[in-house]
């Protein structure tokens, strides 16, 4: 127990193939400087050009609505831009029916002496507490066909595709 804590700390969850992953990231270098890459990733209308799930975007104030598809499943999400730091980072929080789902973002770092950019796409699962978590996980399964415990791996696969397509859009090899 921690000092002042009257409840024992839970034992760490063993690392198994069913352990829930809450955060992931993937990186790839693109052949443009961060200042040139930023407006590309921050133009949310272009997300459909490289994401394997996004098929349409509708900008809306300080955010947008994303329309997604995977196989027979179709769903939408409401996204609010939370970080817009030109040349460094772009991120947005995703909700569905008012429930917190995740944060998606792109961190940009100079590479190859500033002539290229290391783009790191990241995802943080926000479905963490009580009844909201359970409802969000059920909705996620119904709309995406993916159980919450498998979402991180599906997102990792999608990130790899997204980053390869982004690199091609920036003039690099796909």
Tab-separated table of N, CA and C in Angstrom:
chain	number	residue	atom	x	y	z
A	1	UNK	N	0.836	-1.186	0.000
A	1	UNK	CA	0.000	0.000	0.000
A	1	UNK	C	0.872	1.237	0.000
A	2	UNK	N	0.407	2.272	-0.682
A	2	UNK	CA	1.087	3.558	-0.643
A	2	UNK	C	0.756	4.231	0.677
A	3	UNK	N	1.682	5.080	1.187
A	3	UNK	CA	1.347	5.806	2.409
A	3	UNK	C	0.061	6.595	2.223
A	4	UNK	N	-0.820	6.535	3.205
A	4	UNK	CA	-2.078	7.273	3.143
A	4	UNK	C	-3.147	6.559	2.336
A	5	UNK	N	-2.809	5.438	1.727
A	5	UNK	CA	-3.765	4.681	0.932
A	5	UNK	C	-4.213	3.488	1.764
A	6	UNK	N	-5.486	3.364	2.019
A	6	UNK	CA	-5.988	2.297	2.869
A	6	UNK	C	-6.468	1.092	2.071
A	7	UNK	N	-6.249	1.136	0.766
A	7	UNK	CA	-6.661	0.022	-0.072
A	7	UNK	C	-5.413	-0.571	-0.715
A	8	UNK	N	-5.305	-1.881	-0.741
A	8	UNK	CA	-4.134	-2.467	-1.394
A	8	UNK	C	-4.151	-2.152	-2.883
A	9	UNK	N	-2.957	-1.965	-3.442
A	9	UNK	CA	-2.865	-1.717	-4.881
A	9	UNK	C	-3.125	-3.018	-5.608
A	10	UNK	N	-3.827	-2.960	-6.744
A	10	UNK	CA	-4.066	-4.200	-7.478
A	10	UNK	C	-2.758	-4.743	-8.018
A	11	UNK	N	-2.677	-6.055	-8.095
A	11	UNK	CA	-1.481	-6.679	-8.669
A	11	UNK	C	-1.404	-6.319	-10.152
A	12	UNK	N	-0.195	-6.140	-10.675
A	12	UNK	CA	-0.097	-5.836	-12.098
A	12	UNK	C	-0.676	-6.969	-12.926
A	13	UNK	N	-1.315	-6.581	-14.014
A	13	UNK	CA	-1.913	-7.562	-14.897
A	13	UNK	C	-0.810	-8.295	-15.646
A	14	UNK	N	-0.839	-9.634	-15.705
A	14	UNK	CA	0.213	-10.347	-16.429
A	14	UNK	C	0.152	-10.029	-17.915
A	15	UNK	N	1.315	-9.991	-18.543
A	15	UNK	CA	1.384	-9.706	-19.977
A	15	UNK	C	0.988	-10.964	-20.737
A	16	UNK	N	-0.180	-10.921	-21.353
A	16	UNK	CA	-0.657	-12.045	-22.152
A	16	UNK	C	-1.210	-11.482	-23.444
A	17	UNK	N	-1.589	-12.361	-24.320
A	17	UNK	CA	-2.139	-11.905	-25.589
A	17	UNK	C	-3.494	-11.239	-25.410
A	18	UNK	N	-4.144	-11.414	-24.242
A	18	UNK	CA	-5.446	-10.795	-24.019
A	18	UNK	C	-5.345	-9.525	-23.179
A	19	UNK	N	-4.139	-9.127	-22.788
A	19	UNK	CA	-3.968	-7.907	-22.011
A	19	UNK	C	-4.392	-6.709	-22.846
A	20	UNK	N	-5.193	-5.859	-22.269
A	20	UNK	CA	-5.686	-4.666	-22.949
A	20	UNK	C	-4.552	-3.674	-23.153
A	21	UNK	N	-4.403	-3.192	-24.360
A	21	UNK	CA	-3.406	-2.178	-24.677
A	21	UNK	C	-4.142	-0.853	-24.790
A	22	UNK	N	-3.688	0.151	-24.032
A	22	UNK	CA	-4.377	1.432	-23.952
A	22	UNK	C	-3.756	2.509	-24.822
A	23	UNK	N	-2.508	2.347	-25.215
A	23	UNK	CA	-1.817	3.356	-26.016
A	23	UNK	C	-0.881	2.662	-26.998
A	24	UNK	N	-0.866	3.172	-28.215
A	24	UNK	CA	0.081	2.658	-29.209
A	24	UNK	C	0.590	3.824	-30.050
A	25	UNK	N	1.715	3.580	-30.708
A	25	UNK	CA	2.222	4.560	-31.662
A	25	UNK	C	3.040	3.833	-32.718
A	26	UNK	N	3.090	4.440	-33.876
A	26	UNK	CA	3.889	3.956	-35.001
A	26	UNK	C	4.557	5.171	-35.628
A	27	UNK	N	5.769	4.981	-36.155
A	27	UNK	CA	6.520	6.095	-36.744
A	27	UNK	C	7.064	5.721	-38.111
A	28	UNK	N	7.248	6.753	-38.914
A	28	UNK	CA	7.804	6.593	-40.254
A	28	UNK	C	8.390	7.934	-40.682
A	29	UNK	N	9.470	7.902	-41.436
A	29	UNK	CA	10.083	9.140	-41.914
A	29	UNK	C	9.516	9.500	-43.278
A	30	UNK	N	9.154	10.769	-43.448
A	30	UNK	CA	8.667	11.276	-44.733
A	30	UNK	C	9.652	12.322	-45.245
A	31	UNK	N	9.750	12.480	-46.573
A	31	UNK	CA	10.807	13.324	-47.158
A	31	UNK	C	10.507	14.817	-47.241
A	32	UNK	N	9.844	15.364	-46.236
A	32	UNK	CA	9.577	16.803	-46.176
A	32	UNK	C	9.895	17.293	-44.769
A	33	UNK	N	10.198	18.573	-44.640
A	33	UNK	CA	10.446	19.179	-43.332
A	33	UNK	C	9.148	19.226	-42.533
A	34	UNK	N	9.242	19.256	-41.195
A	34	UNK	CA	8.034	19.278	-40.365
A	34	UNK	C	7.054	20.389	-40.723
A	35	UNK	N	7.559	21.562	-41.086
A	35	UNK	CA	6.683	22.688	-41.431
A	35	UNK	C	5.860	22.389	-42.690
A	36	UNK	N	6.383	21.534	-43.562
A	36	UNK	CA	5.646	21.159	-44.770
A	36	UNK	C	4.699	19.987	-44.515
A	37	UNK	N	5.044	19.121	-43.576
A	37	UNK	CA	4.204	17.959	-43.266
A	37	UNK	C	2.984	18.375	-42.449
A	38	UNK	N	3.167	19.325	-41.538
A	38	UNK	CA	2.083	19.713	-40.635
A	38	UNK	C	0.781	20.070	-41.366
A	39	UNK	N	0.803	20.959	-42.376
A	39	UNK	CA	-0.486	21.290	-43.011
A	39	UNK	C	-1.140	20.103	-43.710
A	40	UNK	N	-0.346	19.108	-44.061
A	40	UNK	CA	-0.914	17.910	-44.690
A	40	UNK	C	-1.679	17.092	-43.659
A	41	UNK	N	-1.063	16.831	-42.490
A	41	UNK	CA	-1.766	16.031	-41.473
A	41	UNK	C	-2.874	16.827	-40.795
A	42	UNK	N	-2.743	18.142	-40.746
A	42	UNK	CA	-3.758	18.971	-40.085
A	42	UNK	C	-4.966	19.252	-40.984
A	43	UNK	N	-4.867	18.949	-42.274
A	43	UNK	CA	-6.008	19.102	-43.176
A	43	UNK	C	-6.858	17.839	-43.062
A	44	UNK	N	-7.782	17.846	-42.117
A	44	UNK	CA	-8.546	16.637	-41.804
A	44	UNK	C	-9.329	16.100	-42.998
A	45	UNK	N	-9.630	16.954	-43.960
A	45	UNK	CA	-10.358	16.484	-45.149
A	45	UNK	C	-9.549	15.465	-45.933
A	46	UNK	N	-8.224	15.475	-45.778
A	46	UNK	CA	-7.364	14.541	-46.518
A	46	UNK	C	-7.209	13.195	-45.807
A	47	UNK	N	-7.724	13.090	-44.595
A	47	UNK	CA	-7.580	11.858	-43.828
A	47	UNK	C	-8.098	10.639	-44.591
A	48	UNK	N	-9.139	10.846	-45.360
A	48	UNK	CA	-9.705	9.734	-46.138
A	48	UNK	C	-8.740	9.245	-47.214
A	49	UNK	N	-7.752	10.065	-47.576
A	49	UNK	CA	-6.796	9.672	-48.616
A	49	UNK	C	-5.799	8.627	-48.122
A	50	UNK	N	-5.548	8.586	-46.808
A	50	UNK	CA	-4.564	7.611	-46.346
A	50	UNK	C	-5.065	6.649	-45.280
A	51	UNK	N	-6.113	6.973	-44.553
A	51	UNK	CA	-6.614	6.054	-43.531
A	51	UNK	C	-7.370	4.900	-44.182
A	52	UNK	N	-7.123	3.652	-43.750
A	52	UNK	CA	-7.876	2.532	-44.315
A	52	UNK	C	-9.320	2.452	-43.816
A	53	UNK	N	-9.689	3.230	-42.791
A	53	UNK	CA	-11.063	3.190	-42.282
A	53	UNK	C	-11.882	4.420	-42.630
A	54	UNK	N	-11.277	5.574	-42.705
A	54	UNK	CA	-12.015	6.817	-42.950
A	54	UNK	C	-12.412	6.904	-44.426
A	55	UNK	N	-13.684	7.143	-44.684
A	55	UNK	CA	-14.089	7.321	-46.087
A	55	UNK	C	-14.667	8.708	-46.349
A	56	UNK	N	-14.941	9.475	-45.298
A	56	UNK	CA	-15.436	10.844	-45.490
A	56	UNK	C	-15.202	11.640	-44.209
A	57	UNK	N	-15.040	12.941	-44.394
A	57	UNK	CA	-14.848	13.867	-43.281
A	57	UNK	C	-15.739	15.077	-43.522
A	58	UNK	N	-16.384	15.527	-42.477
A	58	UNK	CA	-17.165	16.759	-42.562
A	58	UNK	C	-16.644	17.727	-41.509
A	59	UNK	N	-15.856	18.747	-41.927
A	59	UNK	CA	-15.352	19.729	-40.955
A	59	UNK	C	-16.510	20.414	-40.242
A	60	UNK	N	-16.297	20.726	-38.956
A	60	UNK	CA	-17.359	21.315	-38.143
A	60	UNK	C	-16.721	22.151	-37.036
A	61	UNK	N	-16.635	23.452	-37.227
A	61	UNK	CA	-16.057	24.324	-36.205
A	61	UNK	C	-14.628	23.960	-35.877
A	62	UNK	N	-14.342	23.732	-34.598
A	62	UNK	CA	-12.997	23.360	-34.136
A	62	UNK	C	-12.803	21.843	-34.199
A	63	UNK	N	-13.566	21.186	-35.036
A	63	UNK	CA	-13.464	19.743	-35.136
A	63	UNK	C	-14.030	19.238	-36.443
A	64	UNK	N	-14.486	18.005	-36.407
A	64	UNK	CA	-15.014	17.384	-37.619
A	64	UNK	C	-15.759	16.108	-37.243
A	65	UNK	N	-16.551	15.635	-38.183
A	65	UNK	CA	-17.207	14.340	-38.045
A	65	UNK	C	-16.510	13.414	-39.024
A	66	UNK	N	-16.084	12.256	-38.528
A	66	UNK	CA	-15.429	11.266	-39.378
A	66	UNK	C	-16.377	10.121	-39.660
A	67	UNK	N	-16.431	9.704	-40.909
A	67	UNK	CA	-17.253	8.568	-41.324
A	67	UNK	C	-16.302	7.436	-41.682
A	68	UNK	N	-16.517	6.289	-41.059
A	68	UNK	CA	-15.565	5.186	-41.138
A	68	UNK	C	-16.240	3.918	-41.623
A	69	UNK	N	-15.409	3.055	-42.228
A	69	UNK	CA	-15.924	1.789	-42.741
A	69	UNK	C	-14.825	0.743	-42.641
A	70	UNK	N	-15.245	-0.452	-42.249
A	70	UNK	CA	-14.374	-1.629	-42.305
A	70	UNK	C	-15.272	-2.801	-42.633
A	71	UNK	N	-15.082	-3.348	-43.817
A	71	UNK	CA	-15.961	-4.433	-44.256
A	71	UNK	C	-17.406	-3.963	-44.247
A	72	UNK	N	-18.310	-4.742	-43.650
A	72	UNK	CA	-19.726	-4.355	-43.632
A	72	UNK	C	-20.067	-3.324	-42.556
A	73	UNK	N	-19.116	-3.007	-41.683
A	73	UNK	CA	-19.385	-2.081	-40.581
A	73	UNK	C	-19.136	-0.642	-41.004
A	74	UNK	N	-20.062	0.232	-40.636
A	74	UNK	CA	-19.951	1.667	-40.915
A	74	UNK	C	-20.299	2.401	-39.617
A	75	UNK	N	-19.520	3.429	-39.293
A	75	UNK	CA	-19.783	4.205	-38.094
A	75	UNK	C	-19.261	5.623	-38.276
A	76	UNK	N	-19.722	6.509	-37.398
A	76	UNK	CA	-19.230	7.883	-37.433
A	76	UNK	C	-18.714	8.253	-36.051
A	77	UNK	N	-17.837	9.232	-36.028
A	77	UNK	CA	-17.318	9.743	-34.764
A	77	UNK	C	-17.292	11.260	-34.828
A	78	UNK	N	-17.408	11.884	-33.664
A	78	UNK	CA	-17.302	13.331	-33.560
A	78	UNK	C	-15.927	13.619	-32.977
A	79	UNK	N	-15.177	14.476	-33.646
A	79	UNK	CA	-13.793	14.732	-33.260
A	79	UNK	C	-13.593	16.214	-32.965
A	80	UNK	N	-12.840	16.480	-31.887
A	80	UNK	CA	-12.522	17.857	-31.497
A	80	UNK	C	-11.009	17.998	-31.494
A	81	UNK	N	-10.519	18.969	-32.252
A	81	UNK	CA	-9.078	19.207	-32.323
A	81	UNK	C	-8.628	19.758	-30.971
A	82	UNK	N	-7.623	19.104	-30.367
A	82	UNK	CA	-7.146	19.500	-29.041
A	82	UNK	C	-5.711	20.021	-29.067
A	83	UNK	N	-4.960	19.697	-30.111
A	83	UNK	CA	-3.593	20.200	-30.254
A	83	UNK	C	-3.377	20.578	-31.707
A	84	UNK	N	-2.995	21.817	-31.924
A	84	UNK	CA	-2.685	22.317	-33.267
A	84	UNK	C	-1.429	23.177	-33.141
A	85	UNK	N	-0.275	22.533	-33.116
A	85	UNK	CA	1.013	23.183	-32.922
A	85	UNK	C	1.812	23.023	-34.218
A	86	UNK	N	1.721	23.999	-35.132
A	86	UNK	CA	2.341	23.866	-36.454
A	86	UNK	C	3.805	23.417	-36.394
A	87	UNK	N	4.092	22.410	-37.221
A	87	UNK	CA	5.434	21.867	-37.303
A	87	UNK	C	5.780	20.880	-36.213
A	88	UNK	N	4.874	20.696	-35.224
A	88	UNK	CA	5.194	19.819	-34.086
A	88	UNK	C	4.163	18.731	-33.806
A	89	UNK	N	2.884	19.141	-33.685
A	89	UNK	CA	1.889	18.147	-33.284
A	89	UNK	C	0.489	18.577	-33.687
A	90	UNK	N	-0.302	17.575	-34.066
A	90	UNK	CA	-1.719	17.766	-34.359
A	90	UNK	C	-2.449	16.590	-33.715
A	91	UNK	N	-3.491	16.875	-32.913
A	91	UNK	CA	-4.214	15.798	-32.235
A	91	UNK	C	-5.682	16.160	-32.076
A	92	UNK	N	-6.507	15.116	-31.978
A	92	UNK	CA	-7.941	15.316	-31.781
A	92	UNK	C	-8.505	14.212	-30.896
A	93	UNK	N	-9.516	14.596	-30.115
A	93	UNK	CA	-10.233	13.643	-29.272
A	93	UNK	C	-11.471	13.175	-30.008
A	94	UNK	N	-11.748	11.889	-29.880
A	94	UNK	CA	-12.857	11.243	-30.573
A	94	UNK	C	-13.922	10.849	-29.559
A	95	UNK	N	-15.171	11.159	-29.883
A	95	UNK	CA	-16.300	10.716	-29.078
A	95	UNK	C	-17.321	10.052	-29.995
A	96	UNK	N	-18.178	9.268	-29.390
A	96	UNK	CA	-19.281	8.659	-30.119
A	96	UNK	C	-20.496	8.718	-29.207
A	97	UNK	N	-21.557	9.339	-29.668
A	97	UNK	CA	-22.768	9.527	-28.873
A	97	UNK	C	-22.432	10.174	-27.522
A	98	UNK	N	-21.469	11.095	-27.535
A	98	UNK	CA	-21.076	11.819	-26.334
A	98	UNK	C	-20.142	11.066	-25.399
A	99	UNK	N	-19.781	9.850	-25.750
A	99	UNK	CA	-18.897	9.047	-24.911
A	99	UNK	C	-17.448	9.189	-25.373
A	100	UNK	N	-16.508	9.373	-24.437
A	100	UNK	CA	-15.102	9.475	-24.834
A	100	UNK	C	-14.603	8.142	-25.397
A	101	UNK	N	-13.914	8.210	-26.526
A	101	UNK	CA	-13.411	7.005	-27.182
A	101	UNK	C	-11.880	6.983	-27.190
A	102	UNK	N	-11.257	8.023	-27.776
A	102	UNK	CA	-9.799	7.972	-27.927
A	102	UNK	C	-9.239	9.340	-28.279
A	103	UNK	N	-7.942	9.439	-28.189
A	103	UNK	CA	-7.197	10.572	-28.751
A	103	UNK	C	-6.319	10.002	-29.858
A	104	UNK	N	-6.368	10.668	-31.006
A	104	UNK	CA	-5.489	10.356	-32.130
A	104	UNK	C	-4.608	11.570	-32.370
A	105	UNK	N	-3.365	11.336	-32.724
A	105	UNK	CA	-2.500	12.468	-32.989
A	105	UNK	C	-1.282	12.114	-33.811
A	106	UNK	N	-0.617	13.177	-34.235
A	106	UNK	CA	0.618	13.070	-35.015
A	106	UNK	C	1.650	13.996	-34.387
A	107	UNK	N	2.790	13.429	-33.997
A	107	UNK	CA	3.924	14.229	-33.543
A	107	UNK	C	4.940	14.273	-34.678
A	108	UNK	N	5.528	15.432	-34.891
A	108	UNK	CA	6.480	15.633	-35.979
A	108	UNK	C	7.820	16.035	-35.391
A	109	UNK	N	8.892	15.394	-35.851
A	109	UNK	CA	10.238	15.723	-35.373
A	109	UNK	C	11.180	15.772	-36.577
A	110	UNK	N	12.055	16.776	-36.616
A	110	UNK	CA	13.005	16.856	-37.729
A	110	UNK	C	13.863	15.587	-37.811
A	111	UNK	N	14.140	15.172	-39.022
A	111	UNK	CA	15.001	14.013	-39.280
A	111	UNK	C	15.934	14.382	-40.432
A	112	UNK	N	17.015	13.639	-40.545
A	112	UNK	CA	17.958	13.841	-41.649
A	112	UNK	C	18.348	15.309	-41.798
A	113	UNK	N	18.730	15.923	-40.694
A	113	UNK	CA	19.171	17.314	-40.721
A	113	UNK	C	18.073	18.319	-41.025
A	114	UNK	N	16.828	17.936	-40.823
A	114	UNK	CA	15.711	18.846	-41.049
A	114	UNK	C	15.100	18.735	-42.435
A	115	UNK	N	15.710	17.925	-43.314
A	115	UNK	CA	15.181	17.757	-44.672
A	115	UNK	C	14.036	16.746	-44.714
A	116	UNK	N	13.834	16.014	-43.633
A	116	UNK	CA	12.770	15.013	-43.554
A	116	UNK	C	12.121	15.131	-42.168
A	117	UNK	N	11.049	14.371	-41.976
A	117	UNK	CA	10.312	14.407	-40.710
A	117	UNK	C	10.020	12.997	-40.244
A	118	UNK	N	10.286	12.760	-38.966
A	118	UNK	CA	9.827	11.534	-38.338
A	118	UNK	C	8.407	11.818	-37.871
A	119	UNK	N	7.437	11.136	-38.496
A	119	UNK	CA	6.027	11.300	-38.143
A	119	UNK	C	5.650	10.143	-37.227
A	120	UNK	N	5.159	10.471	-36.045
A	120	UNK	CA	4.686	9.453	-35.105
A	120	UNK	C	3.190	9.630	-34.939
A	121	UNK	N	2.458	8.623	-35.383
A	121	UNK	CA	1.012	8.624	-35.185
A	121	UNK	C	0.753	7.877	-33.877
A	122	UNK	N	-0.116	8.443	-33.027
A	122	UNK	CA	-0.407	7.781	-31.762
A	122	UNK	C	-1.904	7.717	-31.517
A	123	UNK	N	-2.263	6.766	-30.667
A	123	UNK	CA	-3.651	6.518	-30.272
A	123	UNK	C	-3.665	6.210	-28.787
A	124	UNK	N	-4.578	6.856	-28.054
A	124	UNK	CA	-4.755	6.623	-26.627
A	124	UNK	C	-6.233	6.302	-26.395
A	125	UNK	N	-6.492	5.127	-25.890
A	125	UNK	CA	-7.868	4.692	-25.624
A	125	UNK	C	-8.403	5.464	-24.421
A	126	UNK	N	-9.513	6.162	-24.604
A	126	UNK	CA	-10.133	6.924	-23.508
A	126	UNK	C	-11.309	6.191	-22.868
A	127	UNK	N	-11.563	4.971	-23.281
A	127	UNK	CA	-12.687	4.198	-22.721
A	127	UNK	C	-12.195	3.514	-21.446
A	128	UNK	N	-12.208	4.263	-20.330
A	128	UNK	CA	-11.556	3.734	-19.134
A	128	UNK	C	-12.421	3.637	-17.896
A	129	UNK	N	-13.524	4.339	-17.805
A	129	UNK	CA	-14.198	4.358	-16.510
A	129	UNK	C	-15.648	3.907	-16.544
A	130	UNK	N	-15.991	3.035	-15.615
A	130	UNK	CA	-17.349	2.651	-15.273
A	130	UNK	C	-18.298	2.347	-16.411
A	131	UNK	N	-19.524	2.795	-16.221
A	131	UNK	CA	-20.593	2.493	-17.168
A	131	UNK	C	-20.301	3.091	-18.538
A	132	UNK	N	-19.652	4.269	-18.591
A	132	UNK	CA	-19.345	4.887	-19.884
A	132	UNK	C	-18.413	3.993	-20.699
A	133	UNK	N	-17.457	3.387	-20.011
A	133	UNK	CA	-16.538	2.475	-20.688
A	133	UNK	C	-17.310	1.302	-21.281
A	134	UNK	N	-18.155	0.697	-20.462
A	134	UNK	CA	-18.896	-0.474	-20.930
A	134	UNK	C	-19.795	-0.137	-22.117
A	135	UNK	N	-20.491	0.983	-22.058
A	135	UNK	CA	-21.365	1.381	-23.163
A	135	UNK	C	-20.530	1.667	-24.416
A	136	UNK	N	-19.414	2.395	-24.259
A	136	UNK	CA	-18.557	2.716	-25.400
A	136	UNK	C	-17.981	1.444	-26.024
A	137	UNK	N	-17.620	0.472	-25.204
A	137	UNK	CA	-17.073	-0.780	-25.730
A	137	UNK	C	-18.136	-1.574	-26.487
A	138	UNK	N	-19.355	-1.581	-25.976
A	138	UNK	CA	-20.445	-2.278	-26.669
A	138	UNK	C	-20.733	-1.589	-28.002
A	139	UNK	N	-20.829	-0.258	-27.981
A	139	UNK	CA	-21.055	0.475	-29.237
A	139	UNK	C	-19.920	0.220	-30.220
A	140	UNK	N	-18.690	0.199	-29.721
A	140	UNK	CA	-17.542	-0.070	-30.583
A	140	UNK	C	-17.634	-1.428	-31.245
A	141	UNK	N	-18.036	-2.430	-30.494
A	141	UNK	CA	-18.183	-3.767	-31.059
A	141	UNK	C	-19.304	-3.804	-32.093
A	142	UNK	N	-20.444	-3.189	-31.766
A	142	UNK	CA	-21.588	-3.185	-32.685
A	142	UNK	C	-21.259	-2.448	-33.983
A	143	UNK	N	-20.628	-1.261	-33.864
A	143	UNK	CA	-20.401	-0.445	-35.054
A	143	UNK	C	-19.149	-0.816	-35.835
A	144	UNK	N	-18.100	-1.290	-35.154
A	144	UNK	CA	-16.841	-1.563	-35.866
A	144	UNK	C	-16.561	-3.042	-36.045
A	145	UNK	N	-17.274	-3.890	-35.301
A	145	UNK	CA	-17.023	-5.316	-35.382
A	145	UNK	C	-15.747	-5.737	-34.671
A	146	UNK	N	-15.146	-4.841	-33.901
A	146	UNK	CA	-13.880	-5.137	-33.228
A	146	UNK	C	-14.056	-5.038	-31.715
A	147	UNK	N	-13.768	-6.129	-30.989
A	147	UNK	CA	-13.822	-6.047	-29.524
A	147	UNK	C	-12.781	-5.058	-29.011
A	148	UNK	N	-13.075	-4.391	-27.904
A	148	UNK	CA	-12.173	-3.372	-27.351
A	148	UNK	C	-10.772	-3.920	-27.122
A	149	UNK	N	-10.659	-5.162	-26.681
A	149	UNK	CA	-9.346	-5.742	-26.400
A	149	UNK	C	-8.500	-5.904	-27.666
A	150	UNK	N	-9.134	-5.907	-28.834
A	150	UNK	CA	-8.394	-6.064	-30.097
A	150	UNK	C	-8.236	-4.758	-30.863
A	151	UNK	N	-8.837	-3.690	-30.348
A	151	UNK	CA	-8.814	-2.423	-31.090
A	151	UNK	C	-7.396	-1.890	-31.279
A	152	UNK	N	-6.545	-2.006	-30.286
A	152	UNK	CA	-5.183	-1.482	-30.413
A	152	UNK	C	-4.443	-2.148	-31.575
A	153	UNK	N	-4.558	-3.461	-31.697
A	153	UNK	CA	-3.846	-4.140	-32.791
A	153	UNK	C	-4.430	-3.757	-34.145
A	154	UNK	N	-5.750	-3.637	-34.234
A	154	UNK	CA	-6.367	-3.207	-35.491
A	154	UNK	C	-5.896	-1.792	-35.833
A	155	UNK	N	-5.848	-0.921	-34.819
A	155	UNK	CA	-5.377	0.445	-35.054
A	155	UNK	C	-3.912	0.460	-35.472
A	156	UNK	N	-3.085	-0.397	-34.875
A	156	UNK	CA	-1.672	-0.455	-35.257
A	156	UNK	C	-1.532	-0.806	-36.744
A	157	UNK	N	-2.298	-1.772	-37.200
A	157	UNK	CA	-2.274	-2.138	-38.620
A	157	UNK	C	-2.696	-0.954	-39.481
A	158	UNK	N	-3.764	-0.264	-39.056
A	158	UNK	CA	-4.240	0.902	-39.799
A	158	UNK	C	-3.224	2.033	-39.800
A	159	UNK	N	-2.536	2.229	-38.686
A	159	UNK	CA	-1.512	3.284	-38.607
A	159	UNK	C	-0.383	3.024	-39.610
A	160	UNK	N	0.021	1.778	-39.720
A	160	UNK	CA	1.098	1.441	-40.665
A	160	UNK	C	0.676	1.776	-42.094
A	161	UNK	N	-0.558	1.443	-42.429
A	161	UNK	CA	-1.074	1.781	-43.763
A	161	UNK	C	-1.159	3.295	-43.930
A	162	UNK	N	-1.711	3.967	-42.920
A	162	UNK	CA	-1.850	5.423	-42.962
A	162	UNK	C	-0.501	6.097	-43.176
A	163	UNK	N	0.492	5.699	-42.420
A	163	UNK	CA	1.803	6.346	-42.522
A	163	UNK	C	2.470	6.074	-43.869
A	164	UNK	N	2.319	4.880	-44.409
A	164	UNK	CA	2.874	4.603	-45.756
A	164	UNK	C	2.186	5.472	-46.807
A	165	UNK	N	0.877	5.619	-46.709
A	165	UNK	CA	0.145	6.457	-47.669
A	165	UNK	C	0.495	7.926	-47.478
A	166	UNK	N	0.676	8.351	-46.230
A	166	UNK	CA	1.086	9.734	-45.962
A	166	UNK	C	2.458	9.993	-46.571
A	167	UNK	N	3.379	9.047	-46.399
A	167	UNK	CA	4.720	9.212	-46.992
A	167	UNK	C	4.617	9.339	-48.507
A	168	UNK	N	3.783	8.552	-49.133
A	168	UNK	CA	3.600	8.644	-50.596
A	168	UNK	C	3.028	10.015	-50.966
A	169	UNK	N	2.084	10.528	-50.165
A	169	UNK	CA	1.495	11.839	-50.436
A	169	UNK	C	2.518	12.964	-50.276
A	170	UNK	N	3.572	12.701	-49.483
A	170	UNK	CA	4.630	13.680	-49.272
A	170	UNK	C	5.792	13.488	-50.259
A	171	UNK	N	5.613	12.632	-51.243
A	171	UNK	CA	6.632	12.436	-52.265
A	171	UNK	C	7.628	11.338	-52.000
A	172	UNK	N	7.337	10.489	-51.014
A	172	UNK	CA	8.235	9.376	-50.705
A	172	UNK	C	7.714	8.072	-51.269
A	173	UNK	N	8.545	7.036	-51.148
A	173	UNK	CA	8.131	5.699	-51.597
A	173	UNK	C	6.994	5.216	-50.714
A	174	UNK	N	5.960	4.607	-51.315
A	174	UNK	CA	4.838	4.120	-50.500
A	174	UNK	C	5.252	2.993	-49.583
